[in-house]
Short mmCIF file of C-alpha atoms in Angstrom, two decimals:
data_model
loop_
_atom_site.label_atom_id
_atom_site.label_comp_id
_atom_site.label_asym_id
_atom_site.label_seq_id
_atom_site.Cartn_x
_atom_site.Cartn_y
_atom_site.Cartn_z
CA UNK H 461 142.74 216.72 81.08
CA UNK H 462 141.44 213.76 83.11
CA UNK H 463 137.77 213.65 84.04
CA UNK H 464 136.79 211.46 86.98
CA UNK H 465 133.10 210.77 87.53
CA UNK H 466 131.58 208.60 90.25
CA UNK H 467 130.71 205.16 88.87
CA UNK H 468 127.26 205.34 90.46
CA UNK H 469 126.40 208.19 88.12
CA UNK H 470 126.33 205.79 85.19
CA UNK H 471 123.71 203.52 86.70
CA UNK H 472 120.72 203.06 84.42
CA UNK H 473 118.44 201.79 87.19
CA UNK H 474 118.39 204.70 89.64
CA UNK H 475 114.97 205.22 91.21
CA UNK H 476 115.48 209.00 91.08
CA UNK H 477 116.96 209.53 87.63
CA UNK H 478 118.87 207.73 84.92
CA UNK H 479 121.92 208.96 83.08
CA UNK H 480 121.01 209.36 79.41
CA UNK H 481 123.74 211.61 78.00
CA UNK H 482 127.32 212.76 78.28
CA UNK H 483 128.78 215.49 76.13
CA UNK H 484 131.12 218.37 75.50
CA UNK H 485 129.96 221.94 74.90
CA UNK H 486 132.39 224.40 73.31
CA UNK H 487 131.38 228.03 73.71
CA UNK H 488 132.44 231.47 72.49
CA UNK H 489 130.96 234.34 74.51
CA UNK H 490 131.31 237.93 73.29
CA UNK H 491 130.57 241.36 74.72
CA UNK H 492 131.15 244.55 72.70
CA UNK H 493 130.63 247.95 74.32
CA UNK H 494 129.15 250.57 71.95
CA UNK H 495 128.50 253.34 74.46
CA UNK H 496 128.13 253.90 78.19
CA UNK H 497 124.69 252.26 78.15
CA UNK H 498 124.60 249.98 75.08
CA UNK H 499 126.53 246.99 73.78
CA UNK H 500 126.34 243.63 72.04
CA UNK H 501 126.16 240.27 73.78
CA UNK H 502 126.49 236.91 72.02
CA UNK H 503 126.77 233.19 72.87
CA UNK H 504 127.90 230.74 70.19
CA UNK H 505 128.09 227.02 71.03
CA UNK H 506 129.15 223.87 69.24
CA UNK H 507 127.76 221.00 71.30
CA UNK H 508 128.62 217.30 71.10
CA UNK H 509 127.03 214.27 72.75
CA UNK H 510 127.94 210.64 73.33
CA UNK H 511 127.64 208.07 70.54
CA UNK H 512 124.61 205.78 70.32
CA UNK H 513 126.82 202.80 71.26
CA UNK H 514 128.71 204.24 74.24
CA UNK H 515 127.16 206.42 76.92
CA UNK H 516 130.46 207.55 78.39
CA UNK H 517 132.42 208.71 75.35
CA UNK H 518 131.16 212.36 75.47
CA UNK H 519 131.88 213.29 71.79
CA UNK H 520 130.34 210.59 69.59
CA UNK H 521 127.70 212.70 67.78
CA UNK H 522 126.96 216.33 66.95
CA UNK H 523 124.20 217.69 69.17
CA UNK H 524 123.62 221.39 68.48
CA UNK H 525 124.96 224.58 67.00
CA UNK H 526 123.62 227.32 69.22
CA UNK H 527 123.68 231.04 68.38
CA UNK H 528 122.25 233.61 70.77
CA UNK H 529 122.67 237.36 70.16
CA UNK H 530 121.27 240.45 71.81
CA UNK H 531 121.36 244.15 72.60
CA UNK H 532 123.04 244.63 75.97
CA UNK H 533 121.57 247.53 77.99
CA UNK H 534 123.70 248.67 80.95
CA UNK H 535 121.56 250.57 83.44
CA UNK H 536 124.25 250.90 86.13
CA UNK H 537 127.21 248.86 87.47
CA UNK H 538 124.80 246.51 89.29
CA UNK H 539 122.04 245.91 86.73
CA UNK H 540 121.95 245.18 83.01
CA UNK H 541 119.59 243.52 80.54
CA UNK H 542 119.78 241.79 77.16
CA UNK H 543 117.14 241.17 74.47
CA UNK H 544 117.53 239.49 71.09
CA UNK H 545 117.05 236.44 68.83
CA UNK H 546 118.38 232.88 69.06
CA UNK H 547 118.75 230.23 66.38
CA UNK H 548 119.42 226.63 67.43
CA UNK H 549 120.36 223.89 64.95
CA UNK H 550 119.42 220.53 66.47
CA UNK H 551 121.22 217.55 64.91
CA UNK H 552 119.49 214.20 64.58
CA UNK H 553 119.95 211.87 67.55
CA UNK H 554 120.03 208.92 65.11
CA UNK H 555 122.52 209.60 62.28
CA UNK H 556 121.72 207.64 59.14
CA UNK H 557 118.07 207.01 60.03
CA UNK H 558 115.90 208.07 57.05
CA UNK H 559 113.02 208.85 59.39
CA UNK H 560 114.89 211.81 60.87
CA UNK H 561 116.04 215.10 59.33
CA UNK H 562 119.72 215.75 59.81
CA UNK H 563 119.08 219.27 61.17
CA UNK H 564 115.94 220.79 62.75
CA UNK H 565 115.85 224.58 63.14
CA UNK H 566 114.60 226.08 66.40
CA UNK H 567 114.15 229.88 66.54
CA UNK H 568 113.73 231.72 69.82
CA UNK H 569 113.38 235.20 71.28
CA UNK H 570 115.12 235.75 74.59
CA UNK H 571 115.65 238.44 77.20
CA UNK H 572 117.33 238.51 80.58
CA UNK H 573 118.09 240.58 83.64
CA UNK H 574 121.44 240.38 85.41
CA UNK H 575 121.90 241.68 88.95
CA UNK H 576 125.37 242.02 90.44
CA UNK H 577 125.66 241.99 94.23
CA UNK H 578 128.14 244.15 96.15
CA UNK H 579 131.41 242.32 96.73
CA UNK H 580 131.61 240.15 99.84
CA UNK H 581 135.34 240.08 100.42
CA UNK H 582 136.79 238.26 97.42
CA UNK H 583 133.43 236.85 96.35
CA UNK H 584 131.19 238.48 93.74
CA UNK H 585 127.70 237.00 93.32
CA UNK H 586 125.17 237.41 90.51
CA UNK H 587 121.49 236.66 90.01
CA UNK H 588 120.44 235.99 86.41
CA UNK H 589 116.81 235.82 85.21
CA UNK H 590 116.46 234.57 81.62
CA UNK H 591 113.26 234.16 79.59
CA UNK H 592 113.02 232.25 76.30
CA UNK H 593 110.13 232.04 73.83
CA UNK H 594 110.75 228.92 71.73
CA UNK H 595 109.40 227.37 68.57
CA UNK H 596 110.63 223.81 69.14
CA UNK H 597 110.49 220.75 66.95
CA UNK H 598 112.20 217.38 66.92
CA UNK H 599 114.08 215.86 64.01
CA UNK H 600 111.41 213.29 63.03
CA UNK H 601 110.19 213.78 59.47
CA UNK H 602 106.96 215.82 59.42
CA UNK H 603 107.16 216.99 63.04
CA UNK H 604 105.72 220.49 63.54
CA UNK H 605 106.98 223.37 65.65
CA UNK H 606 105.61 223.63 69.19
CA UNK H 607 105.56 227.01 70.96
CA UNK H 608 106.71 226.98 74.60
CA UNK H 609 108.10 229.46 77.11
CA UNK H 610 111.05 228.80 79.39
CA UNK H 611 111.87 230.66 82.61
CA UNK H 612 115.35 230.37 84.08
CA UNK H 613 116.94 231.56 87.31
CA UNK H 614 120.67 231.16 87.97
CA UNK H 615 122.79 232.16 90.93
CA UNK H 616 126.55 232.14 90.45
CA UNK H 617 129.74 233.57 91.88
CA UNK H 618 133.30 234.47 90.90
CA UNK H 619 135.98 233.74 93.51
CA UNK H 620 139.59 234.77 92.68
CA UNK H 621 142.17 232.28 93.93
CA UNK H 622 145.60 233.80 93.35
CA UNK H 623 144.69 237.48 93.73
CA UNK H 624 142.40 239.62 95.87
CA UNK H 625 140.15 240.56 92.93
CA UNK H 626 139.45 239.64 89.31
CA UNK H 627 142.14 241.24 87.14
CA UNK H 628 144.65 240.17 84.50
CA UNK H 629 146.41 236.83 85.22
CA UNK H 630 143.76 235.84 87.78
CA UNK H 631 142.78 232.22 88.31
CA UNK H 632 139.25 232.00 89.69
CA UNK H 633 136.61 229.46 90.69
CA UNK H 634 132.98 229.87 89.63
CA UNK H 635 130.14 227.75 91.10
CA UNK H 636 126.56 228.07 89.86
CA UNK H 637 123.11 226.51 90.10
CA UNK H 638 120.19 227.10 87.73
CA UNK H 639 116.55 226.02 87.67
CA UNK H 640 114.39 225.91 84.51
CA UNK H 641 110.60 226.09 84.38
CA UNK H 642 108.43 225.98 81.26
CA UNK H 643 104.88 226.52 80.01
CA UNK H 644 102.87 225.90 76.84
CA UNK H 645 99.97 223.88 75.48
CA UNK H 646 102.11 220.75 75.26
CA UNK H 647 103.27 221.02 78.90
CA UNK H 648 100.71 218.79 80.59
CA UNK H 649 102.64 217.53 83.61
CA UNK H 650 104.92 219.50 85.90
CA UNK H 651 106.18 223.03 85.08
CA UNK H 652 109.68 221.97 86.17
CA UNK H 653 111.90 221.36 83.14
CA UNK H 654 115.53 221.17 84.22
CA UNK H 655 118.06 221.80 86.98
CA UNK H 656 121.77 222.37 86.43
CA UNK H 657 124.88 222.74 88.51
CA UNK H 658 127.88 224.14 86.66
CA UNK H 659 131.24 224.53 88.40
CA UNK H 660 134.63 225.31 86.94
CA UNK H 661 137.82 227.32 86.80
CA UNK H 662 138.65 230.35 84.71
CA UNK H 663 141.83 232.21 83.86
CA UNK H 664 141.86 235.89 82.89
CA UNK H 665 144.52 236.11 80.18
CA UNK H 666 144.08 239.85 79.66
CA UNK H 667 141.34 242.50 79.63
CA UNK H 668 139.89 241.05 76.41
CA UNK H 669 140.22 237.29 76.84
CA UNK H 670 139.28 234.76 79.53
CA UNK H 671 139.38 230.95 79.36
CA UNK H 672 137.06 228.70 81.34
CA UNK H 673 136.67 224.93 81.82
CA UNK H 674 133.98 223.29 83.92
CA UNK H 675 131.68 220.36 84.57
CA UNK H 676 127.88 220.61 84.31
CA UNK H 677 125.39 218.12 85.74
CA UNK H 678 121.77 218.33 84.66
CA UNK H 679 118.52 216.78 85.87
CA UNK H 680 115.59 217.04 83.46
CA UNK H 681 112.00 215.87 83.37
CA UNK H 682 111.12 213.21 80.79
CA UNK H 683 107.94 213.46 78.67
CA UNK H 684 106.25 210.91 80.98
CA UNK H 685 106.13 213.59 83.69
CA UNK H 686 107.28 211.27 86.49
CA UNK H 687 110.70 210.10 85.25
CA UNK H 688 113.91 212.11 85.14
CA UNK H 689 117.10 211.97 83.11
CA UNK H 690 120.52 213.32 83.99
CA UNK H 691 123.65 214.18 82.02
CA UNK H 692 127.31 215.00 82.57
CA UNK H 693 128.74 217.71 80.32
CA UNK H 694 132.29 219.06 80.04
CA UNK H 695 132.26 222.72 79.02
CA UNK H 696 135.13 224.64 77.40
CA UNK H 697 134.56 228.38 76.97
CA UNK H 698 136.35 231.45 75.70
CA UNK H 699 135.10 234.91 76.72
CA UNK H 700 135.96 237.89 74.51
CA UNK H 701 135.31 241.49 75.55
CA UNK H 702 135.79 244.40 73.13
CA UNK H 703 135.27 248.15 73.47
CA UNK H 704 134.14 249.99 70.31
CA UNK H 705 133.89 253.40 71.98
CA UNK H 706 136.31 256.22 71.12
CA UNK H 707 139.62 255.71 72.89
CA UNK H 708 139.13 258.67 75.22
CA UNK H 709 135.81 257.22 76.45
CA UNK H 710 136.94 253.66 77.13
CA UNK H 711 136.99 252.35 80.69
CA UNK H 712 139.23 249.30 81.31
CA UNK H 713 137.07 246.30 82.22
CA UNK H 714 137.64 242.58 82.59
CA UNK H 715 135.21 240.33 80.69
CA UNK H 716 134.67 236.94 82.31
CA UNK H 717 131.24 236.19 80.88
CA UNK H 718 128.10 235.05 82.70
#
């Protein structure tokens, strides 16, 4: 796979933002249906970032192992919610530096609402509201946990390309945009934390398995409060959907994640 990025994106002197990271995020997303109203939802990521020496190499250092799990509550075909725990393992940004722990643990509690809009021709749109309660800490020796809240809103769509709707053997395009806000005692500047665009292509292999590859651009606020950093991330995802209900109660569904 060839990735082509505009050269201007790698400028370190932009008056708006500076590129500080490239990376690759590998994700496994799972949904398991227990009953008509309840299920399991999980996100499991292995994230890499560029090396200290080269900004554009994408996979020079380990960044995070990210595990999010939750109880999926399906209210109706157009609204569902999830609540559960998260555990993030943050790897040191400076491997080999004795002043940094190799891994810093970051626990969270999260919950979200997902609203599906009625189909507009081939296009299906979603609105996702996600809330995270985080106990964050950096990798510096002796650094303490800092409690913050994060509020996220994402709008995204699924657009089938080779068929009229999402079904087996469908190639689809999915654009999205997400804004992040945060609060907490340590947040002394602007409540804005991050903005992301994430666009890519998926392929529905069968009712249980979907593959997805995309590019994510982020814009985040630096601790100074008036400077911003950006990143380019390649994302490779697999979506798995399972149905644990008795065979006579199963309803065929396609799982393409969210």
